[in-house]
Structure formats: C-alpha cells, structure tokens
Amino acid sequence: MTTRMIELESQEAAVETMRPASAAHVRAAAALRLVAFAAALAAAMVVVTNRQDRWGVRVSFKMFDVWEAFVAINFVCAAYSVLTALFVKRLISEFWLHHADQFMVNLQTAATAGAGAVGSVAMWGNKPSGWFAVCRLYRLYCDKGAVSLALAFVAFTALGVASALSRFPRAPPPAAT
C-alpha cells in the first residue's frame, strides 16, 4: 500500500508565484550566515582556550558539562552557518532551509541559555543552595565566559535574522550572462 501526498492549493501557488531572489537578498543571507559563523566559532574558541589557575586549582570548561555542550553546539552552528553561506544561492529556493535554520537557532539559544545560567550562579552564587560566587576568585575566567556568551548571542541573533529571510523561499537568482 502506498501513501500519496496531496499538495495543498497554497503549496502549488507558492511554487508558481515564487519571486527570484535579488542579488542583495543573497548577499544579505550570506553575510548574516558568515557573521553567525565567525561569532559562533569565536565563542567556542574563547571557551576552549579559557582557563585560570589559582591556589593550585585549575578551572577550565572541561569541569562543566554545560560548557562542553556549549562548545560543541557552537562548533556545529559555525559549521552549519558557513556551509549554508557558501551554498546560499542554491539553497535559497529550498523550503526546508527555514526549518533547518530554526532548529539551529533554537539549539544555539538553548546552549547559550544553559551556559548563561551556570555563569549566573558562578557570578552571583545562590545562598539558599549553598553555592558561592566563585567569580570573585576566578575573575579572568568569568570575564572570558561572559565574552563568549555575548559572541554566542551575536551568532544566534544573526542566524535568527537569516532564518527570517529564509521564511519565504525565493527562486534562485537568474544566472549572469
């Protein structure tokens, strides 16, 4: 038994009425994706290289699972962003691109929120649970963590705007003659 997909009238009309992407639209989508690439890669590298020694105790991102996830997701986001930037001219007409963009934005946002929550506890502590503010002792480590969170914010904002551009697919731009 086979299942037949029935296209809705609106889907058929969308294919027929799809406007060609302008050169400016393609450039904007590529530029936003390249900004997301640079910011996500920088955020990951800042965390990977961030460590501080004090009184024989070395603090690095390997001590916290959420920071390891943050680094991994930033590398994935950077790879996705650069690949889609390189092929945006071909991908601009794909309906699935917006969903893939949204998935990456949500993944990046979740990783940034998780790392930010841990950073918040490190910065201000939590007296009821007995967690002390360790950033008083490891100020350099915490400052670099804050920079990486800001870079990750730039990455998911740029990718979010690129996602908004991919919401309404466009036909590939006409080939230059």
PDB file of C-alpha atoms in Angstrom:
ATOM      1  CA  MET A   1       0.000   0.000   0.000  1.00  0.00           C
ATOM      2  CA  THR A   2       1.416   3.389  -0.944  1.00  0.00           C
ATOM      3  CA  THR A   3       0.557   6.731   0.523  1.00  0.00           C
ATOM      4  CA  ARG A   4       0.139   9.607  -1.852  1.00  0.00           C
ATOM      5  CA  MET A   5       0.977  13.113  -0.708  1.00  0.00           C
ATOM      6  CA  ILE A   6      -1.579  15.654  -1.775  1.00  0.00           C
ATOM      7  CA  GLU A   7      -0.276  19.159  -2.189  1.00  0.00           C
ATOM      8  CA  LEU A   8      -2.448  21.944  -0.953  1.00  0.00           C
ATOM      9  CA  GLU A   9      -3.535  24.652  -3.350  1.00  0.00           C
ATOM     10  CA  SER A  10      -1.420  27.165  -1.458  1.00  0.00           C
ATOM     11  CA  GLN A  11       1.682  24.998  -1.964  1.00  0.00           C
ATOM     12  CA  GLU A  12       1.058  24.785  -5.689  1.00  0.00           C
ATOM     13  CA  ALA A  13       0.522  28.542  -5.878  1.00  0.00           C
ATOM     14  CA  ALA A  14       3.702  29.191  -3.895  1.00  0.00           C
ATOM     15  CA  VAL A  15       5.807  27.365  -6.457  1.00  0.00           C
ATOM     16  CA  GLU A  16       4.229  29.276  -9.321  1.00  0.00           C
ATOM     17  CA  THR A  17       4.409  32.704  -7.653  1.00  0.00           C
ATOM     18  CA  MET A  18       7.901  32.399  -6.158  1.00  0.00           C
ATOM     19  CA  ARG A  19       9.848  35.548  -6.934  1.00  0.00           C
ATOM     20  CA  PRO A  20      13.505  35.369  -7.895  1.00  0.00           C
ATOM     21  CA  ALA A  21      15.947  36.314  -5.175  1.00  0.00           C
ATOM     22  CA  SER A  22      17.708  39.585  -5.746  1.00  0.00           C
ATOM     23  CA  ALA A  23      21.469  39.816  -5.527  1.00  0.00           C
ATOM     24  CA  ALA A  24      21.050  41.933  -2.391  1.00  0.00           C
ATOM     25  CA  HIS A  25      18.874  39.230  -0.790  1.00  0.00           C
ATOM     26  CA  VAL A  26      21.515  36.575  -1.485  1.00  0.00           C
ATOM     27  CA  ARG A  27      24.320  38.825  -0.223  1.00  0.00           C
ATOM     28  CA  ALA A  28      22.399  39.663   2.961  1.00  0.00           C
ATOM     29  CA  ALA A  29      21.636  35.999   3.669  1.00  0.00           C
ATOM     30  CA  ALA A  30      25.267  35.022   3.063  1.00  0.00           C
ATOM     31  CA  ALA A  31      26.616  37.908   5.163  1.00  0.00           C
ATOM     32  CA  LEU A  32      24.350  37.089   8.118  1.00  0.00           C
ATOM     33  CA  ARG A  33      25.393  33.454   7.970  1.00  0.00           C
ATOM     34  CA  LEU A  34      29.075  34.449   7.852  1.00  0.00           C
ATOM     35  CA  VAL A  35      28.573  36.703  10.889  1.00  0.00           C
ATOM     36  CA  ALA A  36      26.943  33.769  12.698  1.00  0.00           C
ATOM     37  CA  PHE A  37      29.888  31.557  11.654  1.00  0.00           C
ATOM     38  CA  ALA A  38      32.507  33.991  12.944  1.00  0.00           C
ATOM     39  CA  ALA A  39      30.692  34.682  16.208  1.00  0.00           C
ATOM     40  CA  ALA A  40      29.936  31.010  16.971  1.00  0.00           C
ATOM     41  CA  LEU A  41      33.491  29.950  16.159  1.00  0.00           C
ATOM     42  CA  ALA A  42      34.921  32.776  18.276  1.00  0.00           C
ATOM     43  CA  ALA A  43      32.588  31.902  21.182  1.00  0.00           C
ATOM     44  CA  ALA A  44      33.695  28.270  21.084  1.00  0.00           C
ATOM     45  CA  MET A  45      37.384  29.150  20.836  1.00  0.00           C
ATOM     46  CA  VAL A  46      37.199  31.631  23.730  1.00  0.00           C
ATOM     47  CA  VAL A  47      35.724  28.923  25.959  1.00  0.00           C
ATOM     48  CA  VAL A  48      38.142  26.207  24.799  1.00  0.00           C
ATOM     49  CA  THR A  49      41.167  28.387  25.496  1.00  0.00           C
ATOM     50  CA  ASN A  50      39.749  29.807  28.752  1.00  0.00           C
ATOM     51  CA  ARG A  51      41.463  28.566  31.893  1.00  0.00           C
ATOM     52  CA  GLN A  52      42.732  30.072  35.090  1.00  0.00           C
ATOM     53  CA  ASP A  53      44.946  28.744  37.888  1.00  0.00           C
ATOM     54  CA  ARG A  54      44.618  29.959  41.435  1.00  0.00           C
ATOM     55  CA  TRP A  55      45.938  28.347  44.601  1.00  0.00           C
ATOM     56  CA  GLY A  56      46.688  25.135  42.767  1.00  0.00           C
ATOM     57  CA  VAL A  57      43.156  24.807  41.375  1.00  0.00           C
ATOM     58  CA  ARG A  58      42.848  24.991  37.603  1.00  0.00           C
ATOM     59  CA  VAL A  59      39.450  25.974  36.218  1.00  0.00           C
ATOM     60  CA  SER A  60      38.585  25.143  32.606  1.00  0.00           C
ATOM     61  CA  PHE A  61      35.472  24.430  30.575  1.00  0.00           C
ATOM     62  CA  LYS A  62      36.021  20.664  30.986  1.00  0.00           C
ATOM     63  CA  MET A  63      34.816  20.995  34.590  1.00  0.00           C
ATOM     64  CA  PHE A  64      31.271  21.829  33.462  1.00  0.00           C
ATOM     65  CA  ASP A  65      29.136  19.652  31.188  1.00  0.00           C
ATOM     66  CA  VAL A  66      27.065  22.641  30.114  1.00  0.00           C
ATOM     67  CA  TRP A  67      30.182  24.449  28.840  1.00  0.00           C
ATOM     68  CA  GLU A  68      31.250  21.327  26.925  1.00  0.00           C
ATOM     69  CA  ALA A  69      27.815  21.254  25.287  1.00  0.00           C
ATOM     70  CA  PHE A  70      28.079  24.988  24.628  1.00  0.00           C
ATOM     71  CA  VAL A  71      31.376  24.481  22.809  1.00  0.00           C
ATOM     72  CA  ALA A  72      30.083  21.530  20.772  1.00  0.00           C
ATOM     73  CA  ILE A  73      26.914  23.341  19.731  1.00  0.00           C
ATOM     74  CA  ASN A  74      28.850  26.474  18.804  1.00  0.00           C
ATOM     75  CA  PHE A  75      31.119  24.395  16.561  1.00  0.00           C
ATOM     76  CA  VAL A  76      28.049  22.767  14.961  1.00  0.00           C
ATOM     77  CA  CYS A  77      26.427  26.180  14.497  1.00  0.00           C
ATOM     78  CA  ALA A  78      29.621  27.546  12.946  1.00  0.00           C
ATOM     79  CA  ALA A  79      29.837  24.614  10.516  1.00  0.00           C
ATOM     80  CA  TYR A  80      26.156  24.904   9.576  1.00  0.00           C
ATOM     81  CA  SER A  81      26.448  28.668   9.101  1.00  0.00           C
ATOM     82  CA  VAL A  82      29.492  28.544   6.853  1.00  0.00           C
ATOM     83  CA  LEU A  83      28.109  25.669   4.750  1.00  0.00           C
ATOM     84  CA  THR A  84      24.778  27.393   4.211  1.00  0.00           C
ATOM     85  CA  ALA A  85      26.578  30.681   3.476  1.00  0.00           C
ATOM     86  CA  LEU A  86      28.688  29.017   0.798  1.00  0.00           C
ATOM     87  CA  PHE A  87      25.680  27.413  -0.879  1.00  0.00           C
ATOM     88  CA  VAL A  88      23.018  30.031  -0.114  1.00  0.00           C
ATOM     89  CA  LYS A  89      22.499  30.826  -3.795  1.00  0.00           C
ATOM     90  CA  ARG A  90      21.384  27.235  -4.403  1.00  0.00           C
ATOM     91  CA  LEU A  91      19.621  26.755  -1.083  1.00  0.00           C
ATOM     92  CA  ILE A  92      17.581  29.958  -1.200  1.00  0.00           C
ATOM     93  CA  SER A  93      14.720  28.208  -3.016  1.00  0.00           C
ATOM     94  CA  GLU A  94      14.544  25.231  -0.628  1.00  0.00           C
ATOM     95  CA  PHE A  95      11.518  25.064   1.645  1.00  0.00           C
ATOM     96  CA  TRP A  96      13.404  23.060   4.309  1.00  0.00           C
ATOM     97  CA  LEU A  97      16.070  25.741   4.797  1.00  0.00           C
ATOM     98  CA  HIS A  98      13.885  27.791   7.140  1.00  0.00           C
ATOM     99  CA  HIS A  99      13.200  24.750   9.333  1.00  0.00           C
ATOM    100  CA  ALA A 100      16.887  23.850   9.482  1.00  0.00           C
ATOM    101  CA  ASP A 101      17.685  27.477  10.344  1.00  0.00           C
ATOM    102  CA  GLN A 102      15.091  27.466  13.120  1.00  0.00           C
ATOM    103  CA  PHE A 103      16.487  24.225  14.515  1.00  0.00           C
ATOM    104  CA  MET A 104      19.998  25.697  14.650  1.00  0.00           C
ATOM    105  CA  VAL A 105      18.780  28.960  16.200  1.00  0.00           C
ATOM    106  CA  ASN A 106      16.899  27.041  18.895  1.00  0.00           C
ATOM    107  CA  LEU A 107      19.864  24.761  19.573  1.00  0.00           C
ATOM    108  CA  GLN A 108      22.221  27.729  19.844  1.00  0.00           C
ATOM    109  CA  THR A 109      19.778  29.611  22.070  1.00  0.00           C
ATOM    110  CA  ALA A 110      19.380  26.638  24.418  1.00  0.00           C
ATOM    111  CA  ALA A 111      23.140  26.162  24.717  1.00  0.00           C
ATOM    112  CA  THR A 112      23.656  29.864  25.408  1.00  0.00           C
ATOM    113  CA  ALA A 113      20.874  29.905  27.992  1.00  0.00           C
ATOM    114  CA  GLY A 114      22.308  26.870  29.776  1.00  0.00           C
ATOM    115  CA  ALA A 115      25.808  28.296  29.859  1.00  0.00           C
ATOM    116  CA  GLY A 116      24.392  31.649  30.956  1.00  0.00           C
ATOM    117  CA  ALA A 117      22.529  30.017  33.845  1.00  0.00           C
ATOM    118  CA  VAL A 118      25.694  28.363  35.108  1.00  0.00           C
ATOM    119  CA  GLY A 119      27.572  31.630  34.609  1.00  0.00           C
ATOM    120  CA  SER A 120      24.925  33.460  36.611  1.00  0.00           C
ATOM    121  CA  VAL A 121      25.360  31.111  39.563  1.00  0.00           C
ATOM    122  CA  ALA A 122      29.142  31.446  39.276  1.00  0.00           C
ATOM    123  CA  MET A 123      28.853  35.233  39.183  1.00  0.00           C
ATOM    124  CA  TRP A 124      26.335  35.809  41.992  1.00  0.00           C
ATOM    125  CA  GLY A 125      26.086  32.472  43.766  1.00  0.00           C
ATOM    126  CA  ASN A 126      22.933  31.024  45.310  1.00  0.00           C
ATOM    127  CA  LYS A 127      22.874  31.307  49.100  1.00  0.00           C
ATOM    128  CA  PRO A 128      19.818  29.063  49.717  1.00  0.00           C
ATOM    129  CA  SER A 129      21.517  26.143  47.980  1.00  0.00           C
ATOM    130  CA  GLY A 130      24.951  26.896  49.425  1.00  0.00           C
ATOM    131  CA  TRP A 131      26.603  27.801  46.107  1.00  0.00           C
ATOM    132  CA  PHE A 132      29.139  30.559  46.452  1.00  0.00           C
ATOM    133  CA  ALA A 133      30.011  33.183  43.856  1.00  0.00           C
ATOM    134  CA  VAL A 134      33.292  31.824  42.507  1.00  0.00           C
ATOM    135  CA  CYS A 135      33.832  34.676  40.064  1.00  0.00           C
ATOM    136  CA  ARG A 136      35.307  36.711  42.885  1.00  0.00           C
ATOM    137  CA  LEU A 137      38.194  34.239  42.888  1.00  0.00           C
ATOM    138  CA  TYR A 138      38.334  33.491  39.152  1.00  0.00           C
ATOM    139  CA  ARG A 139      37.539  36.897  37.644  1.00  0.00           C
ATOM    140  CA  LEU A 140      39.520  36.406  34.401  1.00  0.00           C
ATOM    141  CA  TYR A 141      37.851  33.059  33.725  1.00  0.00           C
ATOM    142  CA  CYS A 142      34.381  34.522  34.305  1.00  0.00           C
ATOM    143  CA  ASP A 143      35.069  37.609  32.199  1.00  0.00           C
ATOM    144  CA  LYS A 144      36.089  35.451  29.237  1.00  0.00           C
ATOM    145  CA  GLY A 145      32.989  33.326  29.780  1.00  0.00           C
ATOM    146  CA  ALA A 146      30.866  36.477  29.579  1.00  0.00           C
ATOM    147  CA  VAL A 147      32.574  37.430  26.302  1.00  0.00           C
ATOM    148  CA  SER A 148      31.813  34.003  24.847  1.00  0.00           C
ATOM    149  CA  LEU A 149      28.158  34.332  25.886  1.00  0.00           C
ATOM    150  CA  ALA A 150      27.972  37.721  24.152  1.00  0.00           C
ATOM    151  CA  LEU A 151      29.511  36.216  20.998  1.00  0.00           C
ATOM    152  CA  ALA A 152      27.015  33.346  21.090  1.00  0.00           C
ATOM    153  CA  PHE A 153      24.222  35.906  21.402  1.00  0.00           C
ATOM    154  CA  VAL A 154      25.512  37.616  18.250  1.00  0.00           C
ATOM    155  CA  ALA A 155      25.642  34.218  16.497  1.00  0.00           C
ATOM    156  CA  PHE A 156      22.064  33.206  17.226  1.00  0.00           C
ATOM    157  CA  THR A 157      20.768  36.706  16.507  1.00  0.00           C
ATOM    158  CA  ALA A 158      22.464  36.778  13.088  1.00  0.00           C
ATOM    159  CA  LEU A 159      21.267  33.264  12.305  1.00  0.00           C
ATOM    160  CA  GLY A 160      17.789  34.222  13.521  1.00  0.00           C
ATOM    161  CA  VAL A 161      17.633  37.136  11.093  1.00  0.00           C
ATOM    162  CA  ALA A 162      18.908  34.848   8.307  1.00  0.00           C
ATOM    163  CA  SER A 163      16.145  32.444   9.299  1.00  0.00           C
ATOM    164  CA  ALA A 164      13.590  35.218   8.898  1.00  0.00           C
ATOM    165  CA  LEU A 165      14.929  35.843   5.391  1.00  0.00           C
ATOM    166  CA  SER A 166      14.604  32.145   4.573  1.00  0.00           C
ATOM    167  CA  ARG A 167      10.967  32.069   5.726  1.00  0.00           C
ATOM    168  CA  PHE A 168       9.660  32.826   2.264  1.00  0.00           C
ATOM    169  CA  PRO A 169      11.766  30.886  -0.229  1.00  0.00           C
ATOM    170  CA  ARG A 170      12.810  32.626  -3.393  1.00  0.00           C
ATOM    171  CA  ALA A 171      13.661  31.226  -6.761  1.00  0.00           C
ATOM    172  CA  PRO A 172      17.395  31.137  -7.381  1.00  0.00           C
ATOM    173  CA  PRO A 173      18.636  34.380  -8.915  1.00  0.00           C
ATOM    174  CA  PRO A 174      18.887  34.378 -12.696  1.00  0.00           C
ATOM    175  CA  ALA A 175      22.251  33.281 -14.000  1.00  0.00           C
ATOM    176  CA  ALA A 176      24.526  36.104 -15.024  1.00  0.00           C
ATOM    177  CA  THR A 177      25.167  36.242 -18.731  1.00  0.00           C
TER     178      THR A 177
END
